[in-house]
Every structure is written in structure tokens, then in C-alpha cells.
Amino acid sequence: FLCDAEKDFIVSLASMSAKERIKAIQKLPETMTKKREIRNKVLNEITKQWRHRGAEPSCWTQSVQGAGVSFRRFGNTISEYFHLLQMWHKALKIIGAEFGTSVLSYFVFLRWLLYFNIFSFLINFGFITVPQFLAAEPNNLSFTGLELLTGAGYFQQTVLYYGFYTNATISKIENGPSYNMQLAYIFTVGIYFVICFLILLFSMAKSFCRNFLNPEAYTVRASKLLCTWDFHITNEKAVKLKQKNLSTQIKEDLTEVNREVIDFSVMQRILRLAVHLLAWVACLGAAVAACTGVYFLSINNLKLFMKGHRNYLESQAAMLVLPVVASLLNTLIPFFFSWLGHLERFQTPGQHIYVTITRNIILKMSIVGILCYYWLNVVATSESQCWETLVGQDIYRLVLVDFIFCLLGSFFGEFLRRIIGTTIYVSLGLPEFDIARNVLDLIYAQTLTWIGILFSPLLPGIQMIAFFIVFSVKEVSLLRNCQPPCKVWRTAQMKTSFMFLLFCPSFLGVLSVIGVTVWRLKPSEGCGPFRGLPSMYAAVSEWIRILQSYTASKWVVWIYHNLITSELFFFILSSIVLIVTYLYWQIIQGRKTMTKLLHNQINN
């Protein structure tokens, strides 16, 4: 039997519309089991009211209402399970509670890149690799195992590389539908990069609006203390984890509010400026020296490769020299940058991280730029039978060796550092997680993957596996070897910065490399889907020439000549984008002003 208060509540819910009733039940501070009980009681009350009025609903009404209830139940169940199936959902909660949002932002970014590569792999595998299986010839090369490290040998005659793909039109049924591999290859890669461009823009805009333009960012501190608790949580471990997470977030907010601005004297400012200048000179000098070494090593490595080697093992070892040296420089020099950052003694941890990220991005993108120059100007003009496959093998080795060095960096930089700090030099203590170095490792690896997609379509699948292992290893290393940051600080804008660095210079630089390869370079004569053509883009021009003879395809030809190949169209489009960007920036400034006024009113 229900008490009077509960009866009245059930009757009031029954008198509402279905939408209002659902919202009212969702807002109740009760467990899901209790909410389901209340919903069932409300449905029983509605049925009683119908019977009392003597107006039984029609069969059609009952069917529609039953279908609606079933659909809502199914949707709620799917949303609950989808929330639970998110990769490392519990791990991210633990990391956020133990180490704060600064370290959490790295793992969130890594998971986002993993999803990104899963999407890339599915597109390339579905539209390029699967059709090639239908026209593939048997591989007569032997597999020794070393190919897993070098990417050469047996893998040369597989779908892993550009040179294996046919330039023929695939058709397994006589007089049936055919599949043009040339168009499939270039359109899949082209549309993929367009989708990547839109996804990155949308992700940056979403993150920017949430972290920079949201007025609630200034009022959320009180709501975290008073209104944030989730009454659905009943498990004791989940309650403690939620308490710790809220405690860490409140500490970060209080640190930001109570941050002191140190007033240095003129002499102290001059000394600090001199230290910063010397540190920047040392960083730029290290980057220039690394790029010079990589360039001369790559030239010498190509000469040795073209001459040949005495035996098989020697040739396999020679292939690994360039990726090992490049990865060694990308691993050791960032440790030097981090050490310089500690000597500079920045006022806030955020300044230290952003400066270190800037130095690392200069180093890594410079090395990538040197490698791209080597591939497009030296390898592409060499006497190799299939220079695209050579480039794909180089990128495969760079991705694999970089992944190995990333794992070794966790071992030497965190595990051994913990052993030393707890047994030999106890004053050192436990190490802190180096956000700047680890984030730039991810951006560097993703940049190589984007460049390699044209030369090795399945490279996103390899990077997908690598990111999965990196997340697991980094998570274990963080929880076992590292300590939380000594200075707690709030990093709401950190993920936005990561997205921006991934977009520029990484993604925009990759677009430049792909554009030069597709429009300017001549494909190899004896391999790949574009063999015999003056450029990869010539396949599209030839396709448009064929379409001109078909009346039904005139609109495609018109779009190609008047939009895609028109400089005026892109000039107008660029002008519109600039105008929209300017107006959007003005709106941002206006919202920032309003947000500051709101913040001042709240403080007053």
C-alpha cells in the first residue's frame, strides 16, 4: 500500500504528458531501480484511470503506446551499455582522480587518436584492400620473421604497400559491375583527408567553445561543491572514486583562484630572460643538429641500399639504421628539453608544459620535414623500380621503431627512475608524468601515419594496435611508477591545444606532402595503380574525359571544370571562410567580454 504523499506524487505524474513525466522521473534523486518502480506504478495508475472512466484505449493506441515504451526502454538500455563499453572508461576515472586533469588530458587525447585510426583503417580496408584481394596474385616470397621489423621481403608482395595494388579494373563477373582501382585509390585517400579535415575542425571548435567560451566555467566552482554529486552511485568503491575526483577538481580550481603573481626586480627579470634565451638557443641548436644528422644519414643510407649488400642480414640491419637514429634523437632530445625547463623555473606548471611542447614540436616536425624532403626529392627521383614502396617501407619502420622507443621511454624514464628515486637517491622521489614529451610522441606518430596512408594503406591498422598497447603500458606505468603533480593546476584548455597542434602544423603539413605527391611527382612505371601515368591526379583527368561522352554525367564534368579546377571558385570560397572567421572571432570577443562581466558580478 502506498502512503498518501506517494499516492499524490504518482497521481501528479500520471496527469502529465509522456515527455514531462519522463523528465520528472529522470530528475529524481533515486537509483535506477527505484525510478523503474515509480514508472511502473505511474503506468498502472494511468491504466486504472482509463478503466475507471470506462474508456478503454483502442487496439491501435495500445500498440503505439506499447511500441513507444519499448523503444524508450531499448534506447535507454543501449545508451547505458554504450557508456559502459567506452574504452578504458573506468581507467580514465581513476587517472583523473589520482593525477588530475593535466595527466588525464593525455590519455583522453590518446583514446581519441585510437578511435581516429580505427575509422581510418576501416575506410582504407573496405574500399582499397578488400577489392585488391579479388585480383591479388599468390606471394612466392618466403617469410623469415625479420620482415616484422623491416617491413621488407615478404611484405613487398602484400596489400601492405602501394606497389602491390593493380592498375586494372576489377571484375569477377563477366558483363557485371567493375571496380576501377585507380579511382578507388585516389578518391578513398582524398575523401578520407577531407573527412579528417572536417573532424579536426569540428573537434577543435567543440573543445574551444566548451573550454574558452562557456560562461559556466566561472560559476562551476560553486556547483561542483553543492550540485555535482550523482545520487545514482551506490557502490562503495565508486563513491570513494567520485569523492576523490571531486576533491582533485576543487583543488585545481582553488589553485587557479589563489595563484600568486610574483613581482620580480629588474635584475631578476634580466637574469630570467638570459636563462630563457640560452635555453632556447640550446634547444634550437639541438634541433638543427638532429635534422642535419638525419638528412646526411638518409642520403648515405639510400646510396648503400642502391649498391646492395653482401648478405641478407646485413641488408636488413642497414634498413633499420635511419629509423633507429631518428627515433633515438626523438626520444633523448625531449629529455634534454625537459631538463632545461626545470632549470628555467617557470612560475606555473602550465608555462613549463606549453614551452616544452613548443620546443618538441619544432624538433619533431623539423625531422619529419627533412624526411619528407628526402622521400619526395631523393627517393622519388632515384633509379628504384618502385619508389612508393620504398617510402612506405621507410614509414613502416619509423612507426614501428618509434613505438618500441616509446615503450622503452616508459621503462627507462619512469620505471628505472622510480627504482633510482626510491632506493639509491631517495631525495629524488618518484617521477612525474611528462605530459609534453608524451603528447608530442603521439602527434609525431600520427603525422607519420597520415603521410604513409598513400604509400601503405593499412598503416592506420598498425598504428591502431600500437596506440592500444601504448595506452595500456602508459596506464600501468603511471599508476605504479609516477606521483601526482607537485603543483595541482587546472588544464581546461589542454585538449584544445593538443587538437590545434595536431591540426597545425601536423595535418596541414601532411596535406602539403600529399598534394605534391599526387599532383607533381611521376608514379613508378612498373608498380602501383597509377603506373604509366604522368601523375596520380591524371587518373581523375582521364576519368573526366571519358565522362564527357555520356550525357547523364554532364553535371559531373561541369562541377569539375567550373568548381574543382577553377581558381576563382577557391578564391571566393577562401574569402567567405575569412569573412566567417572574422565574424566568428568578433562573436568570441563579445562573449569573452560578457563572460568577464558575469565573472566580476559573481565575485562582487
Coordinates of C-alpha atoms in Angstrom, one line a residue:
F1 CA 0.0 0.0 0.0
L2 CA 1.2 3.5 -0.8
C3 CA 1.3 6.3 1.6
D4 CA -0.8 9.4 0.9
A5 CA 2.2 11.6 -0.2
E6 CA 3.5 8.9 -2.6
K7 CA -0.1 8.4 -3.9
D8 CA -0.4 12.1 -4.6
F9 CA 3.0 12.1 -6.3
I10 CA 2.1 9.1 -8.5
V11 CA -1.3 10.8 -9.4
S12 CA 0.5 14.0 -10.3
L13 CA 2.9 12.2 -12.6
A14 CA 0.1 10.3 -14.2
S15 CA -1.6 13.6 -15.1
M16 CA 1.4 14.9 -17.0
S17 CA 2.2 14.3 -20.7
A18 CA 4.6 11.5 -21.5
K19 CA 7.5 13.8 -22.2
E20 CA 7.1 15.8 -19.0
R21 CA 6.6 12.6 -17.0
I22 CA 9.9 11.1 -18.3
K23 CA 11.8 14.2 -17.5
A24 CA 10.3 14.4 -14.0
I25 CA 11.3 10.8 -13.2
Q26 CA 14.8 11.3 -14.6
K27 CA 15.4 14.3 -12.3
L28 CA 14.5 12.3 -9.2
P29 CA 17.5 11.7 -6.8
E30 CA 16.9 8.0 -6.7
T31 CA 18.5 4.8 -8.0
M32 CA 17.6 3.4 -11.4
T33 CA 15.7 0.5 -9.7
K34 CA 13.6 2.9 -7.7
K35 CA 12.9 5.0 -10.8
R36 CA 11.7 1.9 -12.7
E37 CA 9.4 1.1 -9.8
I38 CA 7.9 4.6 -9.9
R39 CA 7.5 4.4 -13.6
N40 CA 5.6 1.1 -13.4
K41 CA 3.4 2.5 -10.6
V42 CA 2.6 5.5 -12.8
L43 CA 1.7 3.3 -15.8
N44 CA -0.6 1.2 -13.5
E45 CA -2.2 4.4 -12.3
I46 CA -2.9 5.5 -15.9
T47 CA -4.4 2.2 -16.7
K48 CA -6.7 2.4 -13.6
Q49 CA -7.8 5.9 -14.6
W50 CA -8.7 4.6 -18.1
R51 CA -10.7 1.7 -16.7
H52 CA -12.4 4.0 -14.1
R53 CA -13.5 6.3 -16.9
G54 CA -14.8 3.3 -18.9
A55 CA -12.8 4.4 -21.9
E56 CA -10.5 1.6 -22.9
P57 CA -7.9 2.6 -25.4
S58 CA -8.2 1.2 -28.8
C59 CA -6.0 -1.6 -30.1
W60 CA -4.1 0.9 -32.3
T61 CA -3.5 3.2 -29.3
Q62 CA -2.3 0.4 -27.1
S63 CA 0.1 -0.8 -29.9
V64 CA 1.5 2.7 -30.4
Q65 CA 2.0 3.3 -26.7
G66 CA 3.5 -0.1 -26.2
A67 CA 5.9 0.4 -29.1
G68 CA 6.8 3.8 -27.7
V69 CA 7.6 2.4 -24.2
S70 CA 9.6 -0.5 -25.7
F71 CA 11.5 1.9 -27.9
R72 CA 12.4 4.2 -25.0
R73 CA 13.4 1.2 -22.9
F74 CA 15.6 -0.1 -25.7
G75 CA 17.2 3.3 -26.2
N76 CA 17.9 3.7 -22.5
T77 CA 19.5 0.3 -22.4
I78 CA 21.6 0.9 -25.4
S79 CA 22.8 4.3 -24.1
E80 CA 23.7 2.7 -20.7
Y81 CA 25.7 -0.2 -22.3
F82 CA 27.3 2.2 -24.8
H83 CA 28.5 4.3 -21.9
L84 CA 29.9 1.2 -20.2
L85 CA 31.6 0.0 -23.5
Q86 CA 33.6 3.1 -23.9
M87 CA 37.3 2.0 -23.9
W88 CA 39.1 2.5 -20.6
H89 CA 36.1 4.4 -19.0
K90 CA 37.0 3.2 -15.5
A91 CA 40.7 3.7 -16.1
L92 CA 40.2 7.3 -17.1
K93 CA 38.2 7.9 -13.9
I94 CA 40.9 6.5 -11.8
I95 CA 43.6 8.6 -13.6
G96 CA 41.5 11.8 -13.2
A97 CA 41.0 11.2 -9.5
E98 CA 44.6 10.3 -8.7
F99 CA 46.6 12.6 -11.0
G100 CA 44.2 15.4 -12.0
T101 CA 43.0 16.8 -15.4
S102 CA 46.5 17.6 -16.7
V103 CA 47.6 13.9 -16.9
L104 CA 44.0 12.8 -17.8
S105 CA 44.1 15.1 -20.9
Y106 CA 46.9 13.0 -22.3
F107 CA 45.0 9.7 -22.0
V108 CA 41.8 11.2 -23.4
F109 CA 43.8 12.5 -26.4
L110 CA 45.4 9.1 -26.9
R111 CA 42.0 7.4 -26.8
W112 CA 40.6 9.9 -29.3
L113 CA 43.6 9.1 -31.7
L114 CA 42.9 5.4 -31.3
Y115 CA 39.3 5.9 -32.4
F116 CA 40.5 8.0 -35.2
N117 CA 42.8 5.3 -36.5
I118 CA 40.1 2.6 -36.2
F119 CA 38.0 4.8 -38.5
S120 CA 40.9 5.3 -40.9
F121 CA 41.6 1.6 -41.1
L122 CA 38.0 0.6 -41.8
I123 CA 37.8 3.1 -44.7
N124 CA 41.1 2.0 -46.3
F125 CA 40.5 -1.7 -45.7
G126 CA 36.9 -1.6 -47.1
F127 CA 37.5 0.5 -50.2
I128 CA 41.1 -0.3 -51.2
T129 CA 42.3 -3.5 -49.6
V130 CA 39.2 -5.8 -49.9
P131 CA 38.8 -5.2 -53.7
Q132 CA 42.5 -5.9 -54.2
F133 CA 42.2 -9.3 -52.6
L134 CA 39.9 -10.3 -55.5
A135 CA 42.7 -9.5 -58.1
A136 CA 45.7 -10.5 -55.9
E137 CA 48.3 -12.9 -57.2
P138 CA 50.0 -15.5 -54.9
N139 CA 53.0 -14.4 -53.0
N140 CA 56.0 -16.5 -53.8
L141 CA 58.4 -14.8 -51.3
S142 CA 59.5 -16.6 -48.1
F143 CA 58.7 -15.3 -44.7
T144 CA 61.6 -15.2 -42.2
G145 CA 60.2 -13.1 -39.3
L146 CA 62.6 -10.2 -39.8
E147 CA 60.0 -8.6 -42.1
L148 CA 58.0 -7.7 -39.0
L149 CA 60.9 -5.2 -38.1
T150 CA 62.0 -4.1 -41.5
G151 CA 58.7 -4.2 -43.5
A152 CA 60.6 -5.6 -46.5
G153 CA 60.9 -9.0 -48.0
Y154 CA 57.7 -11.0 -47.9
F155 CA 55.6 -7.8 -47.2
Q156 CA 56.6 -6.3 -50.5
Q157 CA 54.2 -8.5 -52.3
T158 CA 51.2 -7.9 -50.0
V159 CA 48.4 -5.4 -49.7
L160 CA 50.5 -3.5 -47.1
Y161 CA 52.2 -1.4 -49.8
Y162 CA 51.2 0.7 -52.7
G163 CA 53.3 -1.2 -55.3
F164 CA 51.2 -4.4 -54.9
Y165 CA 47.9 -2.8 -56.0
T166 CA 46.8 -3.3 -59.5
N167 CA 46.0 -0.6 -62.1
A168 CA 43.4 -2.8 -63.8
T169 CA 39.6 -2.6 -63.5
I170 CA 38.5 -5.4 -61.2
S171 CA 35.5 -7.5 -62.4
K172 CA 34.8 -11.1 -61.3
I173 CA 31.6 -11.4 -63.2
E174 CA 31.5 -11.3 -67.0
N175 CA 29.5 -8.3 -68.2
G176 CA 28.9 -7.5 -64.5
P177 CA 29.8 -4.4 -62.4
S178 CA 33.5 -3.4 -62.4
Y179 CA 35.7 -1.7 -59.9
N180 CA 38.3 0.9 -61.0
M181 CA 41.2 0.6 -58.6
Q182 CA 42.8 3.8 -59.8
L183 CA 39.8 5.9 -59.0
A184 CA 39.0 3.9 -55.8
Y185 CA 42.6 4.5 -54.5
I186 CA 42.8 8.3 -55.1
F187 CA 39.1 9.0 -54.2
T188 CA 39.3 7.0 -51.0
V189 CA 42.5 8.8 -49.9
G190 CA 41.2 12.2 -51.0
I191 CA 37.8 11.8 -49.3
Y192 CA 39.4 10.4 -46.2
F193 CA 41.6 13.5 -45.8
V194 CA 38.5 15.7 -46.3
I195 CA 36.7 13.9 -43.6
C196 CA 39.8 14.2 -41.3
F197 CA 39.8 17.9 -42.0
L198 CA 36.2 18.3 -41.0
I199 CA 36.6 16.1 -37.9
L200 CA 39.6 18.1 -36.7
L201 CA 37.8 21.4 -37.3
F202 CA 34.7 20.2 -35.5
S203 CA 36.7 18.8 -32.6
M204 CA 38.7 22.0 -32.2
A205 CA 35.6 24.1 -32.4
K206 CA 33.7 22.0 -29.9
S207 CA 36.6 21.9 -27.4
F208 CA 37.3 25.6 -27.9
C209 CA 33.6 26.6 -27.2
R210 CA 33.5 24.3 -24.2
N211 CA 36.7 25.4 -22.6
F212 CA 37.0 29.1 -23.7
L213 CA 33.5 30.4 -24.4
N214 CA 31.4 28.6 -21.8
P215 CA 30.2 31.1 -19.2
E216 CA 29.5 28.3 -16.8
A217 CA 33.3 27.8 -16.5
Y218 CA 33.3 30.7 -14.0
T219 CA 30.3 29.6 -12.0
V220 CA 31.0 25.9 -11.9
R221 CA 33.1 26.0 -8.8
A222 CA 30.1 26.5 -6.6
S223 CA 28.1 23.9 -8.4
K224 CA 30.9 21.4 -8.0
L225 CA 30.6 21.8 -4.2
L226 CA 26.9 21.9 -4.0
C227 CA 25.2 20.3 -7.0
T228 CA 27.6 17.8 -8.6
W229 CA 27.0 14.7 -6.6
D230 CA 25.5 11.8 -8.6
F231 CA 22.9 10.1 -6.5
H232 CA 22.8 7.1 -8.8
I233 CA 26.2 6.0 -7.3
T234 CA 25.6 3.3 -4.6
N235 CA 28.7 1.2 -4.9
E236 CA 31.3 1.9 -2.2
K237 CA 34.3 1.9 -4.5
A238 CA 32.5 4.2 -7.0
V239 CA 31.6 6.6 -4.2
K240 CA 35.2 6.9 -2.9
L241 CA 36.5 7.3 -6.5
K242 CA 33.9 10.1 -7.2
Q243 CA 34.8 11.8 -3.9
K244 CA 38.5 11.8 -4.8
N245 CA 37.8 13.0 -8.3
L246 CA 35.7 16.0 -7.0
S247 CA 38.4 16.7 -4.4
T248 CA 41.1 16.9 -7.1
Q249 CA 38.9 19.2 -9.3
I250 CA 38.1 21.5 -6.4
K251 CA 41.9 21.7 -5.5
E252 CA 42.7 22.6 -9.1
D253 CA 40.1 25.4 -9.1
L254 CA 41.3 26.8 -5.8
T255 CA 44.9 26.8 -7.0
E256 CA 43.8 28.8 -10.1
V257 CA 41.9 31.3 -7.9
N258 CA 44.6 31.7 -5.3
R259 CA 47.5 31.8 -7.8
E260 CA 50.0 34.5 -6.7
V261 CA 51.8 36.7 -9.2
I262 CA 55.4 37.1 -8.2
D263 CA 56.9 40.6 -8.7
F264 CA 60.5 40.2 -9.8
S265 CA 63.0 43.0 -9.6
V266 CA 64.7 44.4 -12.7
M267 CA 67.9 42.4 -12.1
Q268 CA 65.9 39.2 -11.6
R269 CA 63.9 39.7 -14.8
I270 CA 67.2 40.3 -16.8
L271 CA 68.6 37.0 -15.3
R272 CA 65.5 35.1 -16.1
L273 CA 65.4 36.5 -19.6
A274 CA 69.0 35.5 -20.2
V275 CA 68.3 32.0 -18.9
H276 CA 65.3 31.6 -21.2
L277 CA 67.3 32.9 -24.2
L278 CA 70.2 30.5 -23.5
A279 CA 67.7 27.6 -23.2
W280 CA 66.0 28.5 -26.5
V281 CA 69.4 28.7 -28.2
A282 CA 70.4 25.3 -26.9
C283 CA 67.0 23.8 -28.0
L284 CA 67.2 25.2 -31.5
G285 CA 70.8 24.2 -31.8
A286 CA 69.9 20.6 -30.8
A287 CA 67.1 20.6 -33.3
V288 CA 69.3 21.8 -36.1
A289 CA 72.0 19.3 -35.3
A290 CA 69.4 16.5 -35.2
C291 CA 67.9 17.5 -38.6
T292 CA 71.4 17.7 -40.2
G293 CA 72.3 14.3 -38.9
V294 CA 69.1 12.7 -40.2
Y295 CA 69.5 14.3 -43.6
F296 CA 73.0 13.1 -44.3
L297 CA 72.3 9.7 -42.8
S298 CA 69.2 9.3 -45.1
I299 CA 71.3 10.2 -48.2
N300 CA 74.0 7.8 -47.2
N301 CA 71.5 5.1 -46.4
L302 CA 69.9 5.3 -49.9
K303 CA 73.3 5.0 -51.6
L304 CA 74.1 1.9 -49.6
F305 CA 70.7 0.5 -50.4
M306 CA 71.0 1.1 -54.1
K307 CA 74.5 -0.5 -54.2
G308 CA 73.3 -3.7 -52.4
H309 CA 74.8 -5.7 -49.5
R310 CA 76.9 -8.8 -49.2
N311 CA 74.3 -10.9 -47.3
Y312 CA 70.6 -10.8 -46.3
L313 CA 71.2 -10.0 -42.6
E314 CA 73.4 -7.0 -43.5
S315 CA 70.8 -5.6 -45.8
Q316 CA 68.1 -6.0 -43.2
A317 CA 70.2 -4.3 -40.5
A318 CA 71.0 -1.4 -42.8
M319 CA 67.3 -0.7 -43.3
L320 CA 66.9 -0.1 -39.5
V321 CA 69.7 2.4 -39.2
L322 CA 67.7 5.5 -40.2
P323 CA 64.6 4.8 -38.1
V324 CA 66.7 3.8 -35.1
V325 CA 68.7 7.0 -35.2
A326 CA 65.6 9.2 -35.9
S327 CA 63.7 7.6 -33.0
L328 CA 66.7 7.8 -30.7
L329 CA 67.0 11.6 -31.4
N330 CA 63.2 12.0 -30.9
T331 CA 63.5 10.2 -27.6
L332 CA 66.6 11.6 -26.0
I333 CA 66.4 15.3 -27.0
P334 CA 63.0 15.8 -25.4
F335 CA 64.5 14.6 -22.1
F336 CA 67.1 17.4 -22.6
F337 CA 64.3 19.9 -23.2
S338 CA 62.5 18.8 -20.0
W339 CA 65.7 19.2 -18.0
L340 CA 66.2 22.7 -19.4
G341 CA 62.6 23.5 -18.5
H342 CA 63.3 22.6 -14.9
L343 CA 66.3 24.9 -14.9
E344 CA 64.3 27.8 -16.2
R345 CA 61.9 27.6 -13.2
F346 CA 58.7 28.8 -14.7
Q347 CA 56.1 30.4 -12.4
T348 CA 53.3 27.9 -13.3
P349 CA 53.4 24.2 -14.5
G350 CA 51.3 25.3 -17.5
Q351 CA 54.0 27.6 -18.8
H352 CA 56.6 24.8 -18.4
I353 CA 54.4 22.3 -20.3
Y354 CA 53.5 24.7 -23.2
V355 CA 57.1 25.9 -23.7
T356 CA 58.3 22.3 -23.7
I357 CA 55.6 21.3 -26.1
T358 CA 56.6 24.1 -28.5
R359 CA 60.3 23.0 -28.4
N360 CA 59.3 19.4 -29.0
I361 CA 57.0 20.3 -31.9
I362 CA 59.9 22.3 -33.5
L363 CA 62.2 19.2 -33.2
K364 CA 59.8 16.5 -34.4
M365 CA 58.2 18.5 -37.2
S366 CA 61.7 19.5 -38.4
I367 CA 62.8 15.9 -38.6
V368 CA 59.6 14.9 -40.4
G369 CA 60.1 17.8 -42.8
I370 CA 63.7 16.6 -43.6
L371 CA 62.4 13.1 -44.1
C372 CA 59.7 14.3 -46.5
Y373 CA 62.2 16.3 -48.5
Y374 CA 64.3 13.1 -48.7
W375 CA 61.4 11.0 -49.8
L376 CA 60.0 13.4 -52.4
N377 CA 63.2 14.8 -53.9
V378 CA 65.7 12.0 -53.5
V379 CA 63.9 8.6 -53.3
A380 CA 61.2 9.7 -55.9
T381 CA 63.9 10.5 -58.4
S382 CA 66.1 7.5 -57.7
E383 CA 66.5 4.5 -60.0
S384 CA 64.3 2.3 -57.9
Q385 CA 61.7 0.2 -59.6
C386 CA 59.0 1.2 -57.1
W387 CA 59.9 4.3 -55.1
E388 CA 56.4 4.5 -53.5
T389 CA 57.0 1.1 -51.8
L390 CA 60.4 2.2 -50.6
V391 CA 58.8 5.3 -49.0
G392 CA 56.1 3.1 -47.5
Q393 CA 58.7 0.7 -46.0
D394 CA 60.6 3.7 -44.5
I395 CA 57.5 5.0 -42.8
Y396 CA 56.6 1.5 -41.6
R397 CA 60.0 1.1 -40.0
L398 CA 59.8 4.6 -38.5
V399 CA 56.3 3.9 -37.0
L400 CA 57.4 0.5 -35.6
V401 CA 60.7 1.7 -34.1
D402 CA 59.1 4.8 -32.7
F403 CA 56.6 2.6 -31.0
I404 CA 59.4 0.4 -29.5
F405 CA 61.3 3.5 -28.3
C406 CA 58.0 4.8 -26.7
L407 CA 57.8 1.7 -24.6
L408 CA 61.5 1.9 -23.8
G409 CA 60.9 5.5 -22.7
S410 CA 58.3 4.4 -20.2
F411 CA 60.8 1.7 -18.9
F412 CA 63.8 3.9 -18.6
G413 CA 62.1 7.3 -17.9
E414 CA 59.6 6.1 -15.4
F415 CA 60.3 2.6 -14.1
L416 CA 64.1 2.9 -13.6
R417 CA 63.6 6.5 -12.4
R418 CA 61.3 5.1 -9.7
I419 CA 63.9 2.5 -8.7
I420 CA 66.6 5.1 -8.5
G421 CA 64.4 7.6 -6.7
T422 CA 63.3 5.1 -4.0
T423 CA 66.5 3.1 -3.4
I424 CA 69.6 5.0 -4.5
Y425 CA 68.8 8.7 -4.4
V426 CA 65.8 8.9 -2.1
S427 CA 65.8 12.7 -2.3
L428 CA 64.7 12.5 -5.9
G429 CA 61.4 10.7 -5.0
L430 CA 59.0 9.4 -7.6
P431 CA 59.0 10.9 -11.1
E432 CA 56.1 12.9 -12.5
F433 CA 54.4 12.1 -15.8
D434 CA 56.0 14.1 -18.6
I435 CA 52.9 15.4 -20.5
A436 CA 54.7 17.4 -23.1
R437 CA 57.0 14.7 -24.2
N438 CA 54.3 12.0 -24.3
V439 CA 51.8 14.2 -26.2
L440 CA 54.4 15.1 -28.9
D441 CA 55.2 11.4 -29.3
L442 CA 51.5 10.8 -30.2
I443 CA 51.4 13.7 -32.6
Y444 CA 54.7 12.6 -34.3
A445 CA 53.3 9.0 -34.7
Q446 CA 50.0 10.2 -36.1
T447 CA 51.8 12.5 -38.6
L448 CA 53.8 9.6 -39.9
T449 CA 50.6 7.5 -40.2
W450 CA 48.9 10.3 -42.3
I451 CA 51.9 10.6 -44.6
G452 CA 52.1 6.8 -45.0
I453 CA 48.5 6.3 -45.9
L454 CA 49.1 7.0 -49.6
F455 CA 52.1 4.6 -49.7
S456 CA 50.9 2.0 -47.2
P457 CA 47.0 1.9 -46.9
L458 CA 47.0 -0.5 -43.9
L459 CA 49.3 1.7 -41.8
P460 CA 46.4 3.0 -39.6
G461 CA 45.7 -0.6 -38.6
I462 CA 49.3 -0.9 -37.4
Q463 CA 49.1 2.4 -35.6
M464 CA 45.8 1.4 -34.0
I465 CA 47.4 -1.7 -32.4
A466 CA 50.4 0.4 -31.3
F467 CA 48.2 3.1 -29.6
F468 CA 46.2 0.3 -27.9
I469 CA 49.4 -1.1 -26.4
V470 CA 50.8 2.3 -25.5
F471 CA 47.6 3.2 -23.6
S472 CA 47.8 0.0 -21.5
V473 CA 51.5 0.4 -20.9
K474 CA 51.3 4.1 -20.0
E475 CA 48.4 3.5 -17.7
V476 CA 50.2 0.8 -15.7
S477 CA 53.5 2.8 -15.7
L478 CA 51.6 5.9 -14.5
L479 CA 49.8 4.1 -11.6
R480 CA 52.8 2.2 -10.4
N481 CA 55.8 4.5 -11.1
C482 CA 54.7 8.1 -11.1
Q483 CA 53.4 10.5 -8.5
P484 CA 50.7 13.2 -8.9
P485 CA 52.0 16.6 -10.0
C486 CA 53.5 18.5 -7.1
K487 CA 51.6 21.7 -8.1
V488 CA 48.0 21.0 -8.7
W489 CA 46.7 23.1 -11.6
R490 CA 43.6 23.3 -13.8
T491 CA 44.0 22.4 -17.6
A492 CA 40.7 23.0 -19.2
Q493 CA 42.3 24.3 -22.4
M494 CA 44.9 21.5 -22.7
K495 CA 42.9 19.2 -25.0
T496 CA 42.1 22.2 -27.3
S497 CA 45.9 22.9 -27.5
F498 CA 46.5 19.2 -28.4
M499 CA 43.9 19.4 -31.2
F500 CA 45.4 22.6 -32.6
L501 CA 48.9 21.1 -32.7
L502 CA 47.5 18.0 -34.4
F503 CA 45.8 20.3 -37.0
C504 CA 48.6 22.8 -37.5
P505 CA 51.4 22.1 -38.3
S506 CA 50.9 18.3 -38.4
F507 CA 47.8 17.8 -40.6
L508 CA 48.3 20.9 -42.8
G509 CA 51.9 19.8 -43.4
V510 CA 50.7 16.3 -44.4
L511 CA 48.3 17.8 -46.8
S512 CA 51.2 19.7 -48.5
V513 CA 53.2 16.4 -48.8
I514 CA 50.2 14.5 -50.2
G515 CA 49.4 17.4 -52.6
V516 CA 52.9 17.4 -54.0
T517 CA 52.9 13.6 -54.4
V518 CA 49.6 13.5 -56.2
W519 CA 49.9 16.5 -58.5
R520 CA 53.7 16.9 -59.2
L521 CA 55.5 13.5 -58.9
K522 CA 55.6 10.9 -61.6
P523 CA 54.5 7.4 -60.4
S524 CA 56.7 4.4 -60.9
E525 CA 56.5 2.7 -64.3
G526 CA 56.4 -0.9 -63.0
C527 CA 54.2 -0.9 -59.9
G528 CA 51.1 0.5 -58.3
P529 CA 47.7 1.6 -59.5
F530 CA 49.0 4.7 -61.3
R531 CA 51.8 3.1 -63.3
G532 CA 52.3 4.7 -66.7
L533 CA 50.6 7.9 -65.8
P534 CA 52.4 11.3 -65.7
S535 CA 50.9 11.9 -62.2
M536 CA 48.4 10.3 -59.8
Y537 CA 45.9 13.1 -60.5
A538 CA 46.0 12.2 -64.2
A539 CA 43.7 9.3 -63.4
V540 CA 40.9 11.8 -62.4
S541 CA 41.5 13.9 -65.5
E542 CA 41.3 10.8 -67.7
W543 CA 38.1 9.7 -66.0
I544 CA 36.5 13.2 -66.6
R545 CA 37.5 13.0 -70.3
I546 CA 35.6 9.6 -70.5
L547 CA 32.6 11.1 -68.8
Q548 CA 32.3 13.8 -71.4
S549 CA 30.9 11.3 -73.9
Y550 CA 28.0 10.4 -71.5
T551 CA 25.0 12.8 -71.4
A552 CA 23.9 11.7 -67.9
S553 CA 27.3 12.6 -66.5
K554 CA 27.5 16.2 -67.8
W555 CA 26.9 17.6 -64.4
V556 CA 30.0 15.9 -63.0
V557 CA 32.1 17.3 -65.8
W558 CA 30.6 20.8 -65.2
I559 CA 31.4 20.6 -61.5
Y560 CA 35.0 19.5 -62.3
H561 CA 35.7 22.3 -64.8
N562 CA 33.8 25.1 -63.1
L563 CA 34.5 24.4 -59.4
I564 CA 37.2 21.9 -58.7
T565 CA 39.7 23.3 -61.3
S566 CA 38.6 26.9 -61.0
E567 CA 40.9 29.4 -59.2
L568 CA 38.0 31.9 -59.0
F569 CA 35.8 29.4 -57.1
F570 CA 38.5 28.7 -54.5
F571 CA 39.3 32.5 -54.2
I572 CA 35.6 33.2 -53.5
L573 CA 35.4 30.2 -51.1
S574 CA 38.6 31.4 -49.2
S575 CA 37.1 34.9 -49.0
I576 CA 33.9 33.6 -47.5
V577 CA 35.9 31.5 -45.0
L578 CA 38.0 34.5 -43.9
I579 CA 34.8 36.7 -43.5
V580 CA 33.1 34.0 -41.5
T581 CA 36.2 33.5 -39.4
Y582 CA 36.4 37.3 -38.7
L583 CA 32.8 37.4 -37.7
Y584 CA 33.2 34.4 -35.5
W585 CA 36.2 36.0 -33.9
Q586 CA 34.2 39.1 -33.1
I587 CA 31.5 37.0 -31.6
I588 CA 34.1 35.3 -29.5
Q589 CA 35.5 38.6 -28.2
G590 CA 31.9 39.7 -27.4
R591 CA 31.2 36.6 -25.4
K592 CA 34.5 36.8 -23.6
T593 CA 33.6 40.4 -22.6
M594 CA 30.2 39.3 -21.4
T595 CA 31.7 36.3 -19.5
K596 CA 34.2 38.6 -17.7
L597 CA 31.4 40.9 -16.7
L598 CA 29.4 38.0 -15.4
H599 CA 32.5 36.7 -13.5
N600 CA 33.0 40.2 -11.9
Q601 CA 29.4 40.3 -10.9
I602 CA 29.6 36.9 -9.3
N603 CA 32.7 37.9 -7.3
N604 CA 31.1 41.1 -6.2

